[in-house]
Amino acid sequence: MTSHEKPLRIGLFGLLGSGNSGNDGSLEAVLDHLRTAYPGAVVDAMCGGPEIVATRYGIPATRLNWYRGEYRTASRVSAIAAKGLGKLVDVVRTAAWVRRHDAVIVPGTGVLETTLPLRPWGFPYSLFLLCATGRLSGTRVGLVSVGAGPIGNRPTRVLTRWSTRLAAYRSYRDTQSRDTMRAMGVDTARDEVYADLVFALPAPAANEPAGAPGPVCVGVMDFHGNNDERDRAEEIHRRYLDGTTRFVRALVAEDRPVRLLTGDELDRPVAAAIVDAVGSPLVTVAEAASLADLMKETACADAVVATRYHNIVCALKVGAPTLALSYSAKSDALMAEMGMGAYCHPARETDADRLLEQFRELERNSAPVRRTLSERNRAVARRVHQQYTALAAALFPAHRTTHAPRETP
């Protein structure tokens, strides 16, 4: 930035600081880039957990929704009325916040999907307000390395389609996300596919396994199916929990230490239920508050079996042999991209015996798997960094970066 240029004002937007480590890791990756490329920029956030974002990342933050009970089910008339009023107030709040910025970035995450239960008037509505007020006020909005998936609910699909159309810049973390938005009626001719932003974060190298079988990380999730499976939610959850518990019990029977990982505050009761059901000191729960913590845990394991998307990303990023308990196409696409397509197991049909067979095959092939992951990680990280050039041209055409985007050698 030259002396006569005004500092850039950049906003970061999303369900950040809300207890999901993958969302916060995506924020961290973009924030690291902005601080390197635009050191004079004024950066703030509109997010789900402003106190956490302000404390952890050192940027001012404002609450995403005026009504603090936005993501709790409203049953009383007063709560329903407050939610409705909040939707109107949020139009004004969002527009005022957006106008203060040169550009707003939505950093990664699955903002264009409903692989987990989601109401249209929750985050899909908030994202639409962002993109619409950005277009009206002339503030450029960028959806950066985002994930997308098929959406059955019509109001959610309409809001998502228009949010995407109104954004000034779009990139996706995998090909199937771009294909989904194209099928939804969005012109994706100029939209690029890069990779998940978390691949740009630094990571420890995975430990080479010693002679004797070592610890196994098992990433668990409060999984109840997707938005279109609400009527089967408890059945899906019970099957997933029973199968995962049986798998952990089988590892313990072989004297394998098991470290349970979570990726969201909602997952902690699931981990506690498995610990109670197995009843062995070999099973412990990791206190991982960030993706950096998760990467350290997975780096120390002989192998990882994980459900949450960003738990899988962390394990692959450090080069640990990984088996995905896959709950959506995004996990299958990620594993295929990293040369691990053979090591996926459907979370909805968790079968402990089959899972154990796949796990043993993964451990037998540990050495070639680690070599494959080393090669794929270099290529993926390079693509993430390369997109920052396109992002700068789309969102900050009048400003020069201080440093060229870094590339992983």
Short mmCIF file of C-alpha atoms in Angstrom, two decimals:
data_model
loop_
_atom_site.label_atom_id
_atom_site.label_comp_id
_atom_site.label_asym_id
_atom_site.label_seq_id
_atom_site.Cartn_x
_atom_site.Cartn_y
_atom_site.Cartn_z
CA MET A 1 0.00 0.00 0.00
CA THR A 2 1.38 3.43 -0.96
CA SER A 3 1.20 6.43 1.37
CA HIS A 4 -1.75 8.01 -0.46
CA GLU A 5 -3.88 4.85 -0.56
CA LYS A 6 -6.61 4.38 1.98
CA PRO A 7 -6.28 1.15 3.97
CA LEU A 8 -8.42 -1.69 2.72
CA ARG A 9 -11.40 -2.55 4.89
CA ILE A 10 -12.03 -6.28 4.71
CA GLY A 11 -14.82 -8.17 6.45
CA LEU A 12 -14.90 -11.89 7.26
CA PHE A 13 -18.33 -13.51 7.47
CA GLY A 14 -19.68 -16.86 8.64
CA LEU A 15 -20.43 -19.24 11.49
CA LEU A 16 -17.02 -18.51 12.98
CA GLY A 17 -16.20 -18.82 16.66
CA SER A 18 -19.27 -21.01 17.13
CA GLY A 19 -17.51 -24.12 18.40
CA ASN A 20 -16.68 -25.73 15.04
CA SER A 21 -12.92 -26.12 14.62
CA GLY A 22 -13.12 -26.56 10.84
CA ASN A 23 -14.87 -23.23 10.36
CA ASP A 24 -12.32 -21.50 12.58
CA GLY A 25 -9.41 -23.15 10.77
CA SER A 26 -10.71 -21.77 7.47
CA LEU A 27 -10.89 -18.32 9.06
CA GLU A 28 -7.33 -18.68 10.32
CA ALA A 29 -6.03 -19.60 6.85
CA VAL A 30 -7.59 -16.52 5.21
CA LEU A 31 -6.56 -14.25 8.06
CA ASP A 32 -2.93 -15.44 7.77
CA HIS A 33 -2.99 -14.58 4.07
CA LEU A 34 -4.54 -11.14 4.57
CA ARG A 35 -2.02 -10.21 7.26
CA THR A 36 0.83 -11.19 4.96
CA ALA A 37 -0.47 -9.72 1.70
CA TYR A 38 -2.26 -6.62 3.09
CA PRO A 39 -0.56 -5.75 6.39
CA GLY A 40 -2.21 -2.31 6.49
CA ALA A 41 -5.73 -3.63 5.97
CA VAL A 42 -8.42 -3.11 8.60
CA VAL A 43 -10.02 -6.53 9.15
CA ASP A 44 -13.08 -7.40 11.21
CA ALA A 45 -15.73 -10.12 11.31
CA MET A 46 -19.48 -10.66 11.43
CA CYS A 47 -19.84 -14.10 12.92
CA GLY A 48 -21.58 -16.56 15.19
CA GLY A 49 -19.17 -16.24 18.11
CA PRO A 50 -17.77 -12.69 18.14
CA GLU A 51 -16.24 -12.93 21.62
CA ILE A 52 -14.20 -16.00 20.70
CA VAL A 53 -13.11 -14.58 17.33
CA ALA A 54 -12.05 -11.27 18.91
CA THR A 55 -10.09 -13.01 21.69
CA ARG A 56 -8.49 -15.78 19.66
CA TYR A 57 -7.70 -13.91 16.44
CA GLY A 58 -7.34 -10.33 17.63
CA ILE A 59 -9.85 -8.70 15.29
CA PRO A 60 -13.04 -6.76 16.10
CA ALA A 61 -16.14 -8.88 15.67
CA THR A 62 -19.89 -8.33 15.69
CA ARG A 63 -22.68 -10.84 16.16
CA LEU A 64 -24.16 -12.44 13.04
CA ASN A 65 -27.74 -12.24 14.29
CA TRP A 66 -29.53 -9.64 16.40
CA TYR A 67 -31.60 -12.34 18.14
CA ARG A 68 -29.26 -14.35 20.39
CA GLY A 69 -31.46 -17.44 20.32
CA GLU A 70 -31.34 -17.68 16.52
CA TYR A 71 -30.14 -21.30 16.37
CA ARG A 72 -32.39 -22.60 19.16
CA THR A 73 -35.81 -24.02 18.29
CA ALA A 74 -38.49 -21.45 19.12
CA SER A 75 -41.67 -22.85 20.69
CA ARG A 76 -43.11 -20.00 22.78
CA VAL A 77 -44.99 -17.20 21.02
CA SER A 78 -42.58 -14.61 22.42
CA ALA A 79 -39.55 -16.49 21.07
CA ILE A 80 -41.16 -16.90 17.64
CA ALA A 81 -41.97 -13.18 17.56
CA ALA A 82 -38.42 -12.28 18.59
CA LYS A 83 -37.01 -14.48 15.84
CA GLY A 84 -39.27 -12.84 13.28
CA LEU A 85 -38.31 -9.37 14.45
CA GLY A 86 -34.67 -10.41 14.34
CA LYS A 87 -34.96 -11.23 10.63
CA LEU A 88 -36.05 -7.66 9.93
CA VAL A 89 -33.43 -6.10 12.20
CA ASP A 90 -30.73 -8.24 10.55
CA VAL A 91 -31.49 -6.67 7.16
CA VAL A 92 -30.51 -3.26 8.52
CA ARG A 93 -27.59 -4.55 10.62
CA THR A 94 -26.09 -6.58 7.78
CA ALA A 95 -26.46 -3.78 5.24
CA ALA A 96 -24.81 -1.26 7.59
CA TRP A 97 -21.91 -3.62 8.31
CA VAL A 98 -21.36 -4.57 4.66
CA ARG A 99 -21.28 -0.93 3.49
CA ARG A 100 -18.30 -0.21 5.75
CA HIS A 101 -16.07 -2.57 3.74
CA ASP A 102 -14.29 -2.66 0.41
CA ALA A 103 -14.80 -6.42 0.31
CA VAL A 104 -16.22 -9.23 2.42
CA ILE A 105 -14.84 -12.76 2.36
CA VAL A 106 -16.70 -15.93 3.33
CA PRO A 107 -13.74 -18.19 4.22
CA GLY A 108 -14.35 -21.72 3.04
CA THR A 109 -16.62 -24.16 4.92
CA GLY A 110 -19.77 -25.83 3.57
CA VAL A 111 -21.85 -22.67 3.33
CA LEU A 112 -23.68 -23.90 0.21
CA GLU A 113 -24.69 -27.33 1.48
CA THR A 114 -27.19 -28.96 3.85
CA THR A 115 -25.34 -32.16 4.71
CA LEU A 116 -26.34 -31.45 8.32
CA PRO A 117 -29.79 -30.28 9.52
CA LEU A 118 -30.31 -26.62 8.61
CA ARG A 119 -33.32 -24.31 8.43
CA PRO A 120 -33.62 -21.86 5.49
CA TRP A 121 -34.14 -18.84 7.74
CA GLY A 122 -30.95 -19.52 9.65
CA PHE A 123 -27.55 -19.21 7.96
CA PRO A 124 -28.86 -19.48 4.35
CA TYR A 125 -30.89 -16.31 5.00
CA SER A 126 -27.88 -14.58 6.59
CA LEU A 127 -25.71 -15.45 3.60
CA PHE A 128 -28.34 -14.13 1.21
CA LEU A 129 -28.50 -10.83 3.12
CA LEU A 130 -24.72 -10.54 2.86
CA CYS A 131 -24.56 -11.15 -0.89
CA ALA A 132 -27.62 -9.03 -1.71
CA THR A 133 -26.52 -6.02 0.35
CA GLY A 134 -23.01 -6.40 -1.05
CA ARG A 135 -24.36 -6.17 -4.60
CA LEU A 136 -26.60 -3.19 -3.75
CA SER A 137 -23.89 -1.25 -1.91
CA GLY A 138 -21.01 -2.01 -4.29
CA THR A 139 -19.08 -4.05 -1.71
CA ARG A 140 -17.53 -7.08 -3.37
CA VAL A 141 -18.33 -10.42 -1.71
CA GLY A 142 -16.09 -13.46 -2.21
CA LEU A 143 -17.07 -17.06 -1.49
CA VAL A 144 -13.62 -18.60 -1.17
CA SER A 145 -13.04 -22.37 -1.50
CA VAL A 146 -16.56 -23.12 -0.31
CA GLY A 147 -18.35 -26.44 -0.31
CA ALA A 148 -21.74 -27.10 -1.92
CA GLY A 149 -24.14 -30.00 -2.08
CA PRO A 150 -27.61 -30.93 -3.34
CA ILE A 151 -30.38 -29.12 -1.42
CA GLY A 152 -33.82 -30.69 -1.21
CA ASN A 153 -35.61 -27.92 0.68
CA ARG A 154 -36.91 -25.40 -1.86
CA PRO A 155 -36.60 -22.17 0.21
CA THR A 156 -33.04 -23.10 1.20
CA ARG A 157 -32.20 -23.91 -2.42
CA VAL A 158 -33.58 -20.58 -3.68
CA LEU A 159 -31.68 -18.57 -1.06
CA THR A 160 -28.46 -20.48 -1.77
CA ARG A 161 -28.79 -20.07 -5.54
CA TRP A 162 -29.29 -16.31 -5.29
CA SER A 163 -26.52 -15.87 -2.73
CA THR A 164 -24.11 -17.58 -5.10
CA ARG A 165 -25.25 -15.59 -8.13
CA LEU A 166 -24.85 -12.28 -6.30
CA ALA A 167 -21.27 -12.94 -5.10
CA ALA A 168 -18.50 -11.09 -6.96
CA TYR A 169 -16.08 -14.02 -6.64
CA ARG A 170 -16.62 -17.74 -6.20
CA SER A 171 -14.26 -20.66 -5.84
CA TYR A 172 -14.91 -24.18 -4.64
CA ARG A 173 -13.03 -26.75 -2.61
CA ASP A 174 -13.91 -29.63 -4.96
CA THR A 175 -15.33 -30.28 -8.42
CA GLN A 176 -18.58 -31.76 -7.15
CA SER A 177 -19.36 -28.49 -5.36
CA ARG A 178 -19.03 -26.51 -8.59
CA ASP A 179 -21.06 -29.11 -10.49
CA THR A 180 -23.81 -28.88 -7.85
CA MET A 181 -24.10 -25.12 -8.21
CA ARG A 182 -24.12 -25.38 -12.00
CA ALA A 183 -26.99 -27.89 -11.77
CA MET A 184 -28.76 -25.43 -9.46
CA GLY A 185 -28.74 -22.79 -12.20
CA VAL A 186 -25.60 -20.78 -11.34
CA ASP A 187 -23.26 -19.76 -14.18
CA THR A 188 -19.96 -21.33 -13.08
CA ALA A 189 -18.04 -20.79 -16.32
CA ARG A 190 -15.50 -18.51 -14.58
CA ASP A 191 -15.51 -20.28 -11.21
CA GLU A 192 -12.38 -22.24 -10.29
CA VAL A 193 -11.85 -25.30 -8.13
CA TYR A 194 -8.90 -25.15 -5.72
CA ALA A 195 -8.95 -27.07 -2.40
CA ASP A 196 -10.02 -26.66 1.20
CA LEU A 197 -8.40 -23.63 2.81
CA VAL A 198 -7.13 -25.68 5.76
CA PHE A 199 -4.51 -27.22 3.46
CA ALA A 200 -2.76 -23.82 3.54
CA LEU A 201 -2.17 -24.02 7.30
CA PRO A 202 1.16 -25.21 8.70
CA ALA A 203 1.11 -28.74 10.09
CA PRO A 204 3.43 -31.10 11.98
CA ALA A 205 4.72 -34.15 10.15
CA ALA A 206 3.14 -37.48 11.06
CA ASN A 207 5.20 -39.73 13.30
CA GLU A 208 6.61 -42.82 11.65
CA PRO A 209 5.09 -45.88 13.34
CA ALA A 210 7.31 -47.83 15.72
CA GLY A 211 7.57 -51.60 15.65
CA ALA A 212 4.61 -52.39 17.90
CA PRO A 213 1.07 -51.25 16.99
CA GLY A 214 0.53 -47.74 18.33
CA PRO A 215 -2.36 -45.38 19.08
CA VAL A 216 -5.35 -44.88 16.81
CA CYS A 217 -7.32 -41.62 16.56
CA VAL A 218 -11.06 -42.01 16.06
CA GLY A 219 -12.89 -38.81 15.16
CA VAL A 220 -16.53 -38.92 16.24
CA MET A 221 -19.51 -36.75 15.40
CA ASP A 222 -23.01 -35.93 16.61
CA PHE A 223 -24.32 -37.38 13.36
CA HIS A 224 -28.06 -37.61 12.68
CA GLY A 225 -28.14 -37.55 8.87
CA ASN A 226 -28.77 -34.59 6.60
CA ASN A 227 -31.48 -31.98 6.20
CA ASP A 228 -33.73 -34.36 4.24
CA GLU A 229 -33.44 -37.21 6.76
CA ARG A 230 -34.98 -35.61 9.83
CA ASP A 231 -37.61 -38.36 10.11
CA ARG A 232 -34.83 -40.98 10.41
CA ALA A 233 -32.42 -38.90 12.49
CA GLU A 234 -32.46 -41.03 15.65
CA GLU A 235 -32.19 -44.30 13.74
CA ILE A 236 -29.21 -43.00 11.77
CA HIS A 237 -27.52 -41.72 14.92
CA ARG A 238 -28.06 -44.97 16.82
CA ARG A 239 -26.57 -47.08 14.02
CA TYR A 240 -23.58 -44.77 13.69
CA LEU A 241 -22.93 -44.70 17.44
CA ASP A 242 -23.35 -48.47 17.87
CA GLY A 243 -21.03 -49.27 14.96
CA THR A 244 -18.36 -46.82 16.06
CA THR A 245 -18.50 -48.07 19.65
CA ARG A 246 -18.08 -51.68 18.51
CA PHE A 247 -15.11 -50.67 16.37
CA VAL A 248 -13.42 -48.90 19.29
CA ARG A 249 -14.10 -51.92 21.51
CA ALA A 250 -12.42 -54.19 18.93
CA LEU A 251 -9.30 -51.98 18.90
CA VAL A 252 -9.15 -52.05 22.70
CA ALA A 253 -9.41 -55.85 22.63
CA GLU A 254 -6.13 -55.76 20.68
CA ASP A 255 -4.57 -53.46 23.33
CA ARG A 256 -4.58 -50.46 21.01
CA PRO A 257 -4.78 -47.05 22.73
CA VAL A 258 -7.68 -45.07 21.20
CA ARG A 259 -7.82 -41.29 21.21
CA LEU A 260 -11.29 -39.90 20.50
CA LEU A 261 -11.37 -36.62 18.54
CA THR A 262 -14.19 -34.11 18.18
CA GLY A 263 -14.62 -31.24 15.73
CA ASP A 264 -17.52 -29.38 17.33
CA GLU A 265 -18.82 -28.82 20.84
CA LEU A 266 -21.84 -30.92 19.86
CA ASP A 267 -19.61 -34.00 19.48
CA ARG A 268 -18.49 -34.18 23.11
CA PRO A 269 -21.51 -36.17 24.38
CA VAL A 270 -20.89 -38.74 21.63
CA ALA A 271 -17.27 -39.16 22.75
CA ALA A 272 -18.40 -39.46 26.38
CA ALA A 273 -20.97 -42.13 25.44
CA ILE A 274 -18.29 -44.23 23.72
CA VAL A 275 -15.92 -43.90 26.69
CA ASP A 276 -18.68 -45.05 29.05
CA ALA A 277 -19.76 -47.92 26.80
CA VAL A 278 -16.26 -49.32 26.27
CA GLY A 279 -15.12 -48.75 29.86
CA SER A 280 -11.37 -49.02 29.28
CA PRO A 281 -8.50 -46.73 30.32
CA LEU A 282 -7.13 -47.25 26.81
CA VAL A 283 -9.88 -44.94 25.49
CA THR A 284 -9.37 -41.22 26.13
CA VAL A 285 -10.84 -38.01 24.73
CA ALA A 286 -8.53 -35.35 23.26
CA GLU A 287 -9.01 -31.77 24.47
CA ALA A 288 -8.47 -30.26 21.04
CA ALA A 289 -9.70 -26.67 20.83
CA SER A 290 -8.39 -25.90 17.33
CA LEU A 291 -7.32 -27.52 14.08
CA ALA A 292 -3.70 -27.09 15.17
CA ASP A 293 -4.50 -29.23 18.21
CA LEU A 294 -6.25 -31.80 16.02
CA MET A 295 -3.27 -31.95 13.68
CA LYS A 296 -0.94 -32.61 16.61
CA GLU A 297 -3.18 -35.44 17.78
CA THR A 298 -3.44 -37.07 14.35
CA ALA A 299 0.31 -36.68 13.75
CA CYS A 300 0.99 -38.88 16.79
CA ALA A 301 -1.30 -41.71 15.64
CA ASP A 302 -0.47 -44.80 13.63
CA ALA A 303 -3.75 -44.30 11.78
CA VAL A 304 -6.92 -42.19 11.90
CA VAL A 305 -10.58 -43.07 11.44
CA ALA A 306 -12.66 -39.87 11.27
CA THR A 307 -16.16 -38.64 10.47
CA ARG A 308 -16.15 -34.83 10.47
CA TYR A 309 -14.85 -33.37 7.23
CA HIS A 310 -12.15 -31.22 8.80
CA ASN A 311 -10.98 -34.04 11.08
CA ILE A 312 -10.36 -35.96 7.87
CA VAL A 313 -8.59 -32.92 6.36
CA CYS A 314 -6.33 -32.63 9.44
CA ALA A 315 -5.33 -36.28 9.29
CA LEU A 316 -4.60 -36.14 5.56
CA LYS A 317 -2.75 -32.85 5.95
CA VAL A 318 -0.24 -34.34 8.40
CA GLY A 319 0.15 -37.44 6.22
CA ALA A 320 -1.45 -39.94 8.59
CA PRO A 321 -3.06 -43.06 7.05
CA THR A 322 -6.76 -42.17 7.16
CA LEU A 323 -10.07 -43.97 6.86
CA ALA A 324 -13.14 -41.77 6.39
CA LEU A 325 -16.48 -42.55 7.98
CA SER A 326 -18.12 -40.64 5.18
CA TYR A 327 -21.46 -38.88 5.65
CA SER A 328 -21.53 -36.92 2.36
CA ALA A 329 -20.09 -36.69 -1.13
CA LYS A 330 -17.59 -34.03 0.03
CA SER A 331 -15.73 -36.59 2.14
CA ASP A 332 -15.64 -39.09 -0.74
CA ALA A 333 -14.37 -36.37 -3.10
CA LEU A 334 -11.67 -35.31 -0.64
CA MET A 335 -10.45 -38.86 -0.12
CA ALA A 336 -10.37 -39.50 -3.88
CA GLU A 337 -8.44 -36.25 -4.45
CA MET A 338 -5.82 -37.41 -1.94
CA GLY A 339 -5.50 -40.89 -3.48
CA MET A 340 -7.44 -42.49 -0.61
CA GLY A 341 -10.71 -43.35 -2.35
CA ALA A 342 -10.53 -47.00 -1.30
CA TYR A 343 -10.63 -46.05 2.38
CA CYS A 344 -14.18 -44.72 2.77
CA HIS A 345 -16.94 -46.26 4.86
CA PRO A 346 -20.56 -45.01 4.89
CA ALA A 347 -21.37 -43.35 8.22
CA ARG A 348 -25.08 -44.08 7.81
CA GLU A 349 -24.36 -47.81 7.62
CA THR A 350 -21.47 -48.10 10.06
CA ASP A 351 -20.56 -51.79 10.19
CA ALA A 352 -17.87 -52.50 12.78
CA ASP A 353 -16.70 -55.75 11.14
CA ARG A 354 -16.32 -54.21 7.69
CA LEU A 355 -14.75 -51.10 9.19
CA LEU A 356 -12.18 -53.25 10.99
CA GLU A 357 -11.33 -55.03 7.73
CA GLN A 358 -10.75 -51.71 5.95
CA PHE A 359 -8.71 -50.45 8.89
CA ARG A 360 -6.42 -53.48 8.80
CA GLU A 361 -5.95 -53.08 5.06
CA LEU A 362 -5.05 -49.41 5.63
CA GLU A 363 -2.42 -50.35 8.22
CA ARG A 364 -0.93 -53.01 5.94
CA ASN A 365 -0.51 -50.34 3.26
CA SER A 366 0.75 -47.67 5.64
CA ALA A 367 4.08 -47.00 3.92
CA PRO A 368 2.77 -46.42 0.36
CA VAL A 369 -0.19 -44.45 1.76
CA ARG A 370 2.16 -42.06 3.54
CA ARG A 371 4.18 -41.54 0.35
CA THR A 372 1.01 -40.82 -1.63
CA LEU A 373 -0.20 -38.31 0.93
CA SER A 374 3.14 -36.50 0.94
CA GLU A 375 2.92 -35.98 -2.84
CA ARG A 376 -0.75 -34.97 -2.84
CA ASN A 377 -0.32 -32.52 0.04
CA ARG A 378 2.31 -30.53 -1.83
CA ALA A 379 0.07 -30.21 -4.90
CA VAL A 380 -3.06 -29.31 -2.93
CA ALA A 381 -1.37 -26.67 -0.76
CA ARG A 382 0.10 -25.08 -3.88
CA ARG A 383 -3.36 -24.76 -5.44
CA VAL A 384 -4.80 -23.09 -2.34
CA HIS A 385 -2.08 -20.44 -2.38
CA GLN A 386 -2.41 -19.90 -6.14
CA GLN A 387 -6.03 -18.83 -5.84
CA TYR A 388 -5.09 -15.74 -3.82
CA THR A 389 -3.93 -14.05 -7.03
CA ALA A 390 -7.37 -14.50 -8.59
CA LEU A 391 -9.03 -13.41 -5.35
CA ALA A 392 -6.99 -10.19 -5.26
CA ALA A 393 -7.93 -9.33 -8.86
CA ALA A 394 -11.63 -9.88 -8.16
CA LEU A 395 -11.95 -8.20 -4.77
CA PHE A 396 -9.10 -5.68 -4.58
CA PRO A 397 -8.37 -4.61 -8.18
CA ALA A 398 -7.02 -1.17 -7.16
CA HIS A 399 -4.64 -2.41 -4.47
CA ARG A 400 -1.28 -4.11 -4.67
CA THR A 401 -0.32 -6.95 -2.37
CA THR A 402 2.79 -6.52 -0.24
CA HIS A 403 3.92 -10.08 -0.87
CA ALA A 404 3.22 -12.59 -3.60
CA PRO A 405 1.12 -15.55 -2.46
CA ARG A 406 3.26 -18.20 -0.83
CA GLU A 407 3.53 -21.59 -2.45
CA THR A 408 4.40 -24.84 -0.76
CA PRO A 409 7.55 -26.20 -2.36
#
